[in-house]
Amino acid sequence: MEDYGKLEQKIGFDIVRHSIEERCSTEYARYRASSEKISFSGDEIELRLSLTDEMRVVCMFENSFPGDSFIDGSVFLKALETPSSVISLENLRRLDVLMGNIRGISSFFEKCGEDRYPCLKKLASGLLYFPEVGRRIAIILDKNGDIKDRASQELFDIRQKIRTKTASISARTQSILKSAIDENVADEGASVSVRDGIPLIPVSASNKRKLQGLVYGESSSGKTVFIEPLEIVELNNQVRELHFAEEREILKILADFSDFLRPYVPDLISGAKIVGELDFIRAKALAGLSMEAGKPLLSDNGELVLSRARHPLLEKALKKERKKIVPLSLSLNRVKHILVISGPNAGGKSVCLKTVGLLQYMFQWGALVPASESSEFPVFNKIFIDIGDEQSLENDLSTYSSHLLNMKRLLAEADDRTLVLIDEFGSGTEPAAGGAIAETILSEVESRGTFGIVTTHYTNLKLYASNGKGAVNGAMTFDVAHISPLYQLEIGLPGNSFAFELARKIGLPENIVKRAEECAGENFVNMEKQLRKISRNKRKLDEKLAKIKHTDKNLENIADTYQKELSEISSTKKEIISKAKEEAAEIIAEANRKIEATIKEIRESQAEKERTKTARQKLKVFDDKLKKEEEESEKDKLIEKKIQQISERKRRREERRHREEERQRKGMDAGQAASPSTVSSGRKEKHIDETPVRKGDKVRIKGKGLMGEIIETDGKWASLSVGNIISRAKLSDIEKISNHTFDDFVKERPHSSVPSDSAGIDERKINFKPYIDVRGQRLDEALNSVSMFIDDAIMVGADEVKILHGKGTGILKTEIRKYLKANPAIGSAEDEDIRYGGSGITVVKMN
């Protein structure tokens, strides 16, 4: 395990720790922030994170929590355990504030609901507030923290005498001054001066002997002398004696209070420590809020999963420059547990390495992590880092020698519970030898199951990661067109150094660059080009796979929803049938009665036309009623048939999805050497008809795999029928296909299983509301709800809908916007007007 201090400096945690110390109000909390160590216990880490996360919520939403006036009381309370000790007036004021802290915290958690802030509530349950202590303090101190006159009767009497004597001295001094002015001893307009609480008469230096008294001082020029008249000296002495008596009485009051307080001191010290602990937790929460950090998950299977992780120090520096950080996402598990990152210099390799190290350390220290709350962290028993120049003049060690000593310690201690972070692995010596040693060490570390992030430029390490069982390549992406890094990590491919491209951008002469390429050899240059080609093809293939998965998910959601609705209809139908059977006998009996009554009425009327016509009309109405009920019975049979069709289609869809994934997997394997056009083409038509589309033409939506028939065209747009759904698409996004191709598609993929006369759809149209609230839902639940909501909006033909997701950390909003952007039916997705919710609501407009 690295030395804590050096490790924290290398990854930047010392700065994070200092920012937390600055947010502490008490010395106890500052000590906790400076001395807290990382934990290797999952339960302890979970508790630390839960306390901090709950306090984060308190800081955001609970204005009644008394967090701005925490006081440190453990030190002066500890001194009161000595029997002869007396609390000072200053410490009594501190104790008054501490009692207010304890009362306020206890009251806050008592008023909270049972399920709110369980960890903080348990911690605060150790606080004990003693009303009698608070009452005694209130008797002694006034609202300004001074001793009250009524703190004791003796003190009241003494202060009353002081006020009387002081008033007498003031009156007598004014009288003496007036006489001095009348006798021309003091200047006209002179006033009594007060120094150190003593009233003095200012007279000119030449007249100082004309006024009996003590010379107290003189002006800076020496022309004026300040005299304390003899008549006043005795009175001032009496006042001084009264002040001495006042001090003795105050000391007696404090001593009596200290004796009263002593039995409560142990509990108050415990309370002061809890207040200090809450202050420490609050400082961590405030630091987390400043970093927009959250509580990640404790991995239960040993995986390290970072989602949208950000280096807090780099992000802060970029914000000052009005730039945005590029989030980092990666995953390591027991199978692939070492990531070898390569790419151009200044492309972000070291930042990725430090981000992983810093966030893992923050997690085990108990600080909130600036990453998605779906991120998962395991618990490592050792964290090893080798980064930067560590040459030592004292020990006569070069940079490479220092690296080798670090590797020696790594090989002696590393196991499957170790995290290794090595920057520029193998550098610092001759490349062939350095690369060979690095590859051998990497192989040994991999065999032990050690987790690691390694950055390198060495080709042999990239090849090892491509073929190794436990290692995987990662590349820092690069914008070749503009010769600038994108700071994005792509897992699965080795990176390119782009050395020649950078040399050209910097301005090295072209002949020098050409000669360098020749020296490097054709094989090296071709390999670099192939790496770029593979990277482009993989990116395009990933985009196509993402779109396919998104489309499949939408179709599955729609099918599952409709199947559920039809199943409910089927269940209701069975109940109706059961009830109908009971009513059938009554209907037949009623029919018989109607027929018999009609025949009887016709006979009795002796074929009177009007009465016969009326009787026949009644019989016809009854007959129509029976026919209608028979038709409804036929609809029930249709619903049953539809349910069976949906089940069969779902089975076929699963088979097609498995075939498509197998085809895409084979395509990815073949795509390593394929050209971009081969990767992105999919299956092609033998001949594509490029004539303008017209009403009735069969077309395919490019990149979606969906086919339909043109209903009408309008400028650059076309309306087409896809199954039972009417959709709109740009003319540039569709291509004509043959009737034979369309017929094959229909046979392979039957029309939408959505019956146009389905009672479930009719009900959804009637009950559809143009807004949805997904606040409080987890990310996957919210995305599923939004997906179904958008499907309903398309079905009912809504032009505009609104999604209420709240502001929070912004993660939910970002992921929803990504989904909306990928949906071709969405025209735009923007923030609501600031007056009606602003960035907490997304307004979606359909195409």
PDB file of C-alpha atoms in Angstrom, residues 9 103 114 118 169 223 227 229 242 298 331 372 374 393 408 416 499 517 551 593 599 683 706 755 784 800 802:
ATOM      1  CA  GLN A   9      -0.819  14.096  -3.499  1.00  0.00           C
ATOM      2  CA  ARG A 103     -31.748  21.356  21.220  1.00  0.00           C
ATOM      3  CA  GLU A 114     -39.816   7.874  10.469  1.00  0.00           C
ATOM      4  CA  PRO A 118     -32.344   7.042   9.151  1.00  0.00           C
ATOM      5  CA  ILE A 169     -18.684  61.255  40.589  1.00  0.00           C
ATOM      6  CA  LYS A 223       0.124  72.391  26.654  1.00  0.00           C
ATOM      7  CA  ILE A 227      -6.004  66.243  36.465  1.00  0.00           C
ATOM      8  CA  PRO A 229      -9.397  66.264  41.423  1.00  0.00           C
ATOM      9  CA  LEU A 242     -16.985  47.858  44.137  1.00  0.00           C
ATOM     10  CA  LEU A 298     -21.113  -0.637  -3.470  1.00  0.00           C
ATOM     11  CA  SER A 331     -16.099  -1.070 -16.726  1.00  0.00           C
ATOM     12  CA  SER A 372     -23.625   8.905 -12.075  1.00  0.00           C
ATOM     13  CA  SER A 374     -25.482   4.083 -11.036  1.00  0.00           C
ATOM     14  CA  LEU A 393      19.174  12.690  -5.782  1.00  0.00           C
ATOM     15  CA  LYS A 408       9.350  -4.511  -7.082  1.00  0.00           C
ATOM     16  CA  ASP A 416      -6.879  -9.749  -6.511  1.00  0.00           C
ATOM     17  CA  ALA A 499       2.736  11.449 -33.953  1.00  0.00           C
ATOM     18  CA  GLU A 517       7.628   7.995 -41.831  1.00  0.00           C
ATOM     19  CA  THR A 551     -36.016   0.073 -31.973  1.00  0.00           C
ATOM     20  CA  ARG A 593     -93.003 -15.010 -24.154  1.00  0.00           C
ATOM     21  CA  ILE A 599     -99.286 -14.402 -31.889  1.00  0.00           C
ATOM     22  CA  ARG A 683     -28.205  -6.007 -46.778  1.00  0.00           C
ATOM     23  CA  LEU A 706     -39.007  -0.400 -41.470  1.00  0.00           C
ATOM     24  CA  PRO A 755     -55.992  -3.852 -33.707  1.00  0.00           C
ATOM     25  CA  ASN A 784     -39.382   3.055 -19.973  1.00  0.00           C
ATOM     26  CA  GLU A 800     -46.643  18.641 -28.413  1.00  0.00           C
ATOM     27  CA  LYS A 802     -44.278  17.762 -21.837  1.00  0.00           C
TER      28      LYS A 802
END
